[in-house]
């Protein structure tokens, strides 16, 4: 582990995904309006934290000029984050998917503050759509009440020790989650919900990429206030 600097904040970006559903090669390197998803995510975080560390796909280097350093990613997102955690001694870490390139500074600040106070926090949005579970034939199975349901985004912030402990336990017990706050919550740890932002959607499918191109026009003209 790197030298411990308890007062500092590190942004950890898992960016080692293959981007299979998008079909355009490693997703973090896909460009939207002239800048890669990775470059956009780094640019949102770098001015607000002490260091940015990126987990990259095997064999790929960090593009020149990015204010970040890189570590090799793992075969799963969870393993990529575990490796990122080992690379920092910062007291607070913000884990952010490189695939969410439009990150308002308000969200970064609020997640970091809540992480310091509570130990763990995540950006999330109350679910607006009606929710339904598919039946066995693939049709309408039944309504799922949406009251009290939130869709989880990133960044997710943690006291470093809280997240490191949760990852150690998950690894030892062979447990895998799609995010990091889930690893803390399964151990009974409190996770604060911080209002996220609609622009924080994850670019996963070709449809998301088309949406990202539209958002980039506004974002690049007005940043957080777009
Ligand atoms: O695949 P998914 O969209 O859920 O990935 C979320 C984030 O985790 C992406 O930014 C992706 O690059 C990253 N990831 C990773 N290592 C993996 C798989 C995904 O860093 N092995």
mmCIF file of C-alpha atoms and ligand atoms in Angstrom:
data_model
loop_
_atom_site.group_PDB
_atom_site.id
_atom_site.type_symbol
_atom_site.label_atom_id
_atom_site.label_comp_id
_atom_site.label_asym_id
_atom_site.label_seq_id
_atom_site.Cartn_x
_atom_site.Cartn_y
_atom_site.Cartn_z
ATOM 1 C CA UNK A 1 0.000 0.000 0.000
ATOM 2 C CA UNK A 2 1.139 3.551 -0.663
ATOM 3 C CA UNK A 3 2.233 5.881 2.164
ATOM 4 C CA UNK A 4 -0.764 6.722 4.375
ATOM 5 C CA UNK A 5 -1.995 10.293 4.074
ATOM 6 C CA UNK A 6 -5.136 10.293 6.153
ATOM 7 C CA UNK A 7 -6.215 13.851 5.336
ATOM 8 C CA UNK A 8 -6.247 13.393 1.590
ATOM 9 C CA UNK A 9 -8.852 12.283 -0.934
ATOM 10 C CA UNK A 10 -8.148 9.931 -3.839
ATOM 11 C CA UNK A 11 -10.406 9.359 -6.842
ATOM 12 C CA UNK A 12 -10.277 5.726 -7.983
ATOM 13 C CA UNK A 13 -11.544 5.030 -11.499
ATOM 14 C CA UNK A 14 -12.245 1.456 -12.572
ATOM 15 C CA UNK A 15 -11.787 1.737 -16.349
ATOM 16 C CA UNK A 16 -10.693 -1.788 -17.216
ATOM 17 C CA UNK A 17 -13.975 -3.031 -18.706
ATOM 18 C CA UNK A 18 -14.049 -4.562 -22.168
ATOM 19 C CA UNK A 19 -17.140 -2.674 -23.303
ATOM 20 C CA UNK A 20 -18.754 -5.766 -24.796
ATOM 21 C CA UNK A 21 -22.320 -4.350 -24.779
ATOM 22 C CA UNK A 22 -21.163 -1.172 -26.523
ATOM 23 C CA UNK A 23 -19.157 -3.063 -29.165
ATOM 24 C CA UNK A 24 -16.554 -0.317 -29.651
ATOM 25 C CA UNK A 25 -13.495 -1.793 -27.875
ATOM 26 C CA UNK A 26 -12.462 -0.909 -24.286
ATOM 27 C CA UNK A 27 -15.247 1.431 -23.210
ATOM 28 C CA UNK A 28 -13.190 3.999 -21.302
ATOM 29 C CA UNK A 29 -11.324 4.823 -24.516
ATOM 30 C CA UNK A 30 -14.451 5.465 -26.597
ATOM 31 C CA UNK A 31 -14.674 9.142 -27.545
ATOM 32 C CA UNK A 32 -17.672 11.420 -27.200
ATOM 33 C CA UNK A 33 -17.391 14.787 -28.974
ATOM 34 C CA UNK A 34 -13.609 14.620 -29.135
ATOM 35 C CA UNK A 35 -12.799 13.354 -25.619
ATOM 36 C CA UNK A 36 -12.761 9.802 -24.258
ATOM 37 C CA UNK A 37 -15.093 8.716 -21.449
ATOM 38 C CA UNK A 38 -11.967 8.283 -19.313
ATOM 39 C CA UNK A 39 -10.561 11.748 -20.070
ATOM 40 C CA UNK A 40 -13.941 13.308 -19.298
ATOM 41 C CA UNK A 41 -14.265 11.481 -15.967
ATOM 42 C CA UNK A 42 -10.713 12.376 -14.933
ATOM 43 C CA UNK A 43 -11.283 16.028 -15.856
ATOM 44 C CA UNK A 44 -14.358 16.172 -13.579
ATOM 45 C CA UNK A 45 -12.495 14.740 -10.578
ATOM 46 C CA UNK A 46 -8.900 15.982 -10.801
ATOM 47 C CA UNK A 47 -9.578 19.584 -9.661
ATOM 48 C CA UNK A 48 -11.466 18.344 -6.565
ATOM 49 C CA UNK A 49 -9.169 15.615 -5.146
ATOM 50 C CA UNK A 50 -5.511 15.080 -4.209
ATOM 51 C CA UNK A 51 -4.833 12.247 -6.657
ATOM 52 C CA UNK A 52 -6.574 10.280 -9.423
ATOM 53 C CA UNK A 53 -5.753 6.615 -10.039
ATOM 54 C CA UNK A 54 -7.139 4.653 -12.988
ATOM 55 C CA UNK A 55 -7.416 0.871 -13.440
ATOM 56 C CA UNK A 56 -6.739 0.105 -17.097
ATOM 57 C CA UNK A 57 -7.298 -2.939 -19.296
ATOM 58 C CA UNK A 58 -4.302 -5.277 -19.614
ATOM 59 C CA UNK A 59 -1.727 -3.930 -22.073
ATOM 60 C CA UNK A 60 -3.200 -0.417 -22.420
ATOM 61 C CA UNK A 61 -1.385 2.707 -21.228
ATOM 62 C CA UNK A 62 -2.801 5.898 -19.785
ATOM 63 C CA UNK A 63 -3.208 8.439 -22.607
ATOM 64 C CA UNK A 64 -0.671 11.263 -22.367
ATOM 65 C CA UNK A 65 -1.647 14.461 -20.589
ATOM 66 C CA UNK A 66 -4.157 13.025 -18.135
ATOM 67 C CA UNK A 67 -3.526 14.205 -14.534
ATOM 68 C CA UNK A 68 -3.640 10.644 -13.163
ATOM 69 C CA UNK A 69 -1.575 7.503 -12.633
ATOM 70 C CA UNK A 70 -2.557 3.980 -13.639
ATOM 71 C CA UNK A 71 -2.626 0.458 -12.243
ATOM 72 C CA UNK A 72 -3.504 -2.744 -14.140
ATOM 73 C CA UNK A 73 -7.189 -3.631 -13.749
ATOM 74 C CA UNK A 74 -8.509 -7.065 -12.838
ATOM 75 C CA UNK A 75 -10.889 -9.572 -14.433
ATOM 76 C CA UNK A 76 -13.881 -8.075 -12.584
ATOM 77 C CA UNK A 77 -14.831 -4.543 -11.595
ATOM 78 C CA UNK A 78 -14.535 -5.553 -7.949
ATOM 79 C CA UNK A 79 -10.967 -6.786 -8.444
ATOM 80 C CA UNK A 80 -10.082 -3.606 -10.341
ATOM 81 C CA UNK A 81 -11.296 -1.521 -7.379
ATOM 82 C CA UNK A 82 -9.397 -3.730 -4.918
ATOM 83 C CA UNK A 83 -6.185 -3.069 -6.853
ATOM 84 C CA UNK A 84 -6.910 0.666 -6.941
ATOM 85 C CA UNK A 85 -7.397 0.686 -3.168
ATOM 86 C CA UNK A 86 -4.039 -0.987 -2.678
ATOM 87 C CA UNK A 87 -2.430 1.797 -4.678
ATOM 88 C CA UNK A 88 -3.434 4.628 -2.337
ATOM 89 C CA UNK A 89 -3.072 5.593 1.298
ATOM 90 C CA UNK A 90 -5.587 8.447 1.130
ATOM 91 C CA UNK A 91 -7.972 8.635 4.084
ATOM 92 C CA UNK A 92 -11.030 9.058 1.854
ATOM 93 C CA UNK A 93 -11.537 7.389 -1.517
ATOM 94 C CA UNK A 94 -14.113 8.206 -4.201
ATOM 95 C CA UNK A 95 -14.792 5.280 -6.532
ATOM 96 C CA UNK A 96 -16.200 6.439 -9.864
ATOM 97 C CA UNK A 97 -16.968 4.429 -13.013
ATOM 98 C CA UNK A 98 -15.082 5.869 -15.984
ATOM 99 C CA UNK A 99 -18.227 4.990 -17.943
ATOM 100 C CA UNK A 100 -20.098 7.919 -16.255
ATOM 101 C CA UNK A 101 -18.388 10.872 -17.949
ATOM 102 C CA UNK A 102 -20.658 13.738 -16.829
ATOM 103 C CA UNK A 103 -19.998 14.225 -13.116
ATOM 104 C CA UNK A 104 -21.162 17.489 -11.522
ATOM 105 C CA UNK A 105 -18.802 18.937 -8.883
ATOM 106 C CA UNK A 106 -21.725 19.312 -6.474
ATOM 107 C CA UNK A 107 -22.110 15.525 -6.368
ATOM 108 C CA UNK A 108 -18.364 14.972 -5.797
ATOM 109 C CA UNK A 109 -18.313 17.412 -2.877
ATOM 110 C CA UNK A 110 -21.438 16.018 -1.231
ATOM 111 C CA UNK A 111 -20.369 12.373 -1.564
ATOM 112 C CA UNK A 112 -16.922 13.157 -0.104
ATOM 113 C CA UNK A 113 -18.446 15.053 2.830
ATOM 114 C CA UNK A 114 -20.932 12.269 3.580
ATOM 115 C CA UNK A 115 -18.187 9.628 3.326
ATOM 116 C CA UNK A 116 -16.107 11.451 5.934
ATOM 117 C CA UNK A 117 -19.078 11.807 8.241
ATOM 118 C CA UNK A 118 -20.786 8.413 7.856
ATOM 119 C CA UNK A 119 -17.976 6.152 6.541
ATOM 120 C CA UNK A 120 -19.694 5.294 3.259
ATOM 121 C CA UNK A 121 -21.893 7.192 0.801
ATOM 122 C CA UNK A 122 -23.163 6.866 -2.732
ATOM 123 C CA UNK A 123 -24.751 9.072 -5.334
ATOM 124 C CA UNK A 124 -28.227 7.755 -6.129
ATOM 125 C CA UNK A 125 -31.533 8.938 -7.615
ATOM 126 C CA UNK A 126 -35.096 8.087 -6.577
ATOM 127 C CA UNK A 127 -36.630 5.794 -9.211
ATOM 128 C CA UNK A 128 -39.066 7.730 -11.414
ATOM 129 C CA UNK A 129 -40.355 4.963 -13.700
ATOM 130 C CA UNK A 130 -43.015 2.394 -12.877
ATOM 131 C CA UNK A 131 -41.246 -0.865 -12.060
ATOM 132 C CA UNK A 132 -42.401 -4.299 -13.145
ATOM 133 C CA UNK A 133 -40.970 -7.801 -12.729
ATOM 134 C CA UNK A 134 -41.022 -9.886 -15.940
ATOM 135 C CA UNK A 135 -43.078 -13.074 -15.762
ATOM 136 C CA UNK A 136 -41.824 -16.525 -16.782
ATOM 137 C CA UNK A 137 -42.867 -15.997 -20.403
ATOM 138 C CA UNK A 138 -41.079 -12.647 -20.527
ATOM 139 C CA UNK A 139 -44.292 -10.600 -20.260
ATOM 140 C CA UNK A 140 -45.692 -8.469 -17.463
ATOM 141 C CA UNK A 141 -45.275 -10.463 -14.248
ATOM 142 C CA UNK A 142 -46.221 -7.987 -11.550
ATOM 143 C CA UNK A 143 -45.722 -4.468 -10.272
ATOM 144 C CA UNK A 144 -42.847 -3.679 -7.923
ATOM 145 C CA UNK A 145 -43.773 -0.716 -5.708
ATOM 146 C CA UNK A 146 -41.224 2.013 -6.450
ATOM 147 C CA UNK A 147 -41.774 3.878 -3.208
ATOM 148 C CA UNK A 148 -38.480 4.198 -1.366
ATOM 149 C CA UNK A 149 -36.446 2.752 -4.254
ATOM 150 C CA UNK A 150 -33.314 4.551 -5.449
ATOM 151 C CA UNK A 151 -31.112 3.803 -8.467
ATOM 152 C CA UNK A 152 -27.465 3.706 -7.401
ATOM 153 C CA UNK A 153 -24.852 5.691 -9.327
ATOM 154 C CA UNK A 154 -21.226 6.580 -8.735
ATOM 155 C CA UNK A 155 -19.213 8.259 -7.269
ATOM 156 C CA UNK A 156 -19.281 6.241 -4.074
ATOM 157 C CA UNK A 157 -17.181 7.600 -1.222
ATOM 158 C CA UNK A 158 -15.633 5.775 1.717
ATOM 159 C CA UNK A 159 -13.218 6.117 4.556
ATOM 160 C CA UNK A 160 -10.420 4.048 3.078
ATOM 161 C CA UNK A 161 -10.322 1.584 5.996
ATOM 162 C CA UNK A 162 -14.076 0.945 5.729
ATOM 163 C CA UNK A 163 -13.865 -0.025 2.060
ATOM 164 C CA UNK A 164 -10.622 -1.989 2.426
ATOM 165 C CA UNK A 165 -12.205 -4.100 5.178
ATOM 166 C CA UNK A 166 -15.328 -4.717 3.062
ATOM 167 C CA UNK A 167 -13.195 -5.814 0.084
ATOM 168 C CA UNK A 168 -11.076 -8.133 2.238
ATOM 169 C CA UNK A 169 -14.199 -9.816 3.586
ATOM 170 C CA UNK A 170 -15.784 -10.109 0.123
ATOM 171 C CA UNK A 171 -12.614 -11.677 -1.286
ATOM 172 C CA UNK A 172 -12.295 -14.120 1.608
ATOM 173 C CA UNK A 173 -15.960 -15.123 1.320
ATOM 174 C CA UNK A 174 -16.094 -15.266 -2.489
ATOM 175 C CA UNK A 175 -18.797 -12.583 -2.620
ATOM 176 C CA UNK A 176 -19.179 -10.385 -5.705
ATOM 177 C CA UNK A 177 -21.223 -7.192 -6.001
ATOM 178 C CA UNK A 178 -21.671 -4.773 -8.893
ATOM 179 C CA UNK A 179 -20.698 -1.807 -6.730
ATOM 180 C CA UNK A 180 -18.667 -1.004 -3.626
ATOM 181 C CA UNK A 181 -21.308 0.424 -1.317
ATOM 182 C CA UNK A 182 -23.014 -2.979 -1.521
ATOM 183 C CA UNK A 183 -19.919 -4.585 -0.015
ATOM 184 C CA UNK A 184 -20.070 -2.228 2.979
ATOM 185 C CA UNK A 185 -23.839 -2.579 3.390
ATOM 186 C CA UNK A 186 -23.713 -6.407 3.455
ATOM 187 C CA UNK A 187 -21.543 -6.156 6.579
ATOM 188 C CA UNK A 188 -24.144 -3.931 8.254
ATOM 189 C CA UNK A 189 -22.274 -0.697 7.550
ATOM 190 C CA UNK A 190 -24.284 2.498 7.080
ATOM 191 C CA UNK A 191 -24.279 3.973 3.553
ATOM 192 C CA UNK A 192 -25.550 7.528 3.060
ATOM 193 C CA UNK A 193 -27.618 8.249 -0.073
ATOM 194 C CA UNK A 194 -26.574 11.522 -1.708
ATOM 195 C CA UNK A 195 -28.770 12.971 -4.494
ATOM 196 C CA UNK A 196 -27.030 12.167 -7.786
ATOM 197 C CA UNK A 197 -27.788 13.649 -11.204
ATOM 198 C CA UNK A 198 -29.591 12.451 -14.350
ATOM 199 C CA UNK A 199 -26.444 13.268 -16.348
ATOM 200 C CA UNK A 200 -24.545 10.663 -14.326
ATOM 201 C CA UNK A 201 -26.004 7.816 -16.411
ATOM 202 C CA UNK A 202 -23.614 4.978 -17.269
ATOM 203 C CA UNK A 203 -22.699 4.621 -20.938
ATOM 204 C CA UNK A 204 -23.433 0.947 -21.565
ATOM 205 C CA UNK A 205 -25.307 0.534 -24.865
ATOM 206 C CA UNK A 206 -25.127 2.267 -28.288
ATOM 207 C CA UNK A 207 -28.275 4.187 -27.242
ATOM 208 C CA UNK A 208 -26.456 5.543 -24.184
ATOM 209 C CA UNK A 209 -23.621 6.656 -26.434
ATOM 210 C CA UNK A 210 -26.014 8.630 -28.630
ATOM 211 C CA UNK A 211 -27.390 10.284 -25.486
ATOM 212 C CA UNK A 212 -23.834 11.038 -24.325
ATOM 213 C CA UNK A 213 -23.131 12.877 -27.599
ATOM 214 C CA UNK A 214 -26.170 15.080 -26.989
ATOM 215 C CA UNK A 215 -25.272 15.782 -23.355
ATOM 216 C CA UNK A 216 -21.642 16.537 -24.312
ATOM 217 C CA UNK A 217 -22.763 19.492 -26.456
ATOM 218 C CA UNK A 218 -24.414 21.139 -23.441
ATOM 219 C CA UNK A 219 -21.787 19.983 -20.939
ATOM 220 C CA UNK A 220 -18.848 21.288 -22.978
ATOM 221 C CA UNK A 221 -20.593 24.633 -23.392
ATOM 222 C CA UNK A 222 -21.624 25.066 -19.783
ATOM 223 C CA UNK A 223 -20.028 22.399 -17.559
ATOM 224 C CA UNK A 224 -21.884 21.726 -14.342
ATOM 225 C CA UNK A 225 -24.484 24.356 -15.144
ATOM 226 C CA UNK A 226 -25.439 22.815 -18.505
HETATM 227 O O1 LIG B 1 -19.303 -3.316 -17.099
HETATM 228 P P1 LIG B 1 -19.776 -2.143 -16.326
HETATM 229 O O2 LIG B 1 -20.373 -1.072 -17.202
HETATM 230 O O3 LIG B 1 -20.632 -2.465 -15.147
HETATM 231 O O4 LIG B 1 -18.453 -1.502 -15.725
HETATM 232 C C1 LIG B 1 -18.498 -0.441 -14.807
HETATM 233 C C2 LIG B 1 -17.111 0.179 -14.705
HETATM 234 O O5 LIG B 1 -16.181 -0.796 -14.202
HETATM 235 C C3 LIG B 1 -16.570 0.649 -16.055
HETATM 236 O O6 LIG B 1 -15.984 1.944 -15.902
HETATM 237 C C4 LIG B 1 -15.554 -0.420 -16.415
HETATM 238 O O7 LIG B 1 -14.467 0.056 -17.195
HETATM 239 C C5 LIG B 1 -15.064 -0.875 -15.034
HETATM 240 N N1 LIG B 1 -14.523 -2.262 -15.031
HETATM 241 C C6 LIG B 1 -13.216 -2.493 -14.577
HETATM 242 N N2 LIG B 1 -12.700 -3.781 -14.595
HETATM 243 C C7 LIG B 1 -13.433 -4.813 -15.074
HETATM 244 C C8 LIG B 1 -14.765 -4.605 -15.522
HETATM 245 C C9 LIG B 1 -15.292 -3.317 -15.482
HETATM 246 O O8 LIG B 1 -12.524 -1.566 -14.175
HETATM 247 N N3 LIG B 1 -12.874 -6.026 -15.104
#
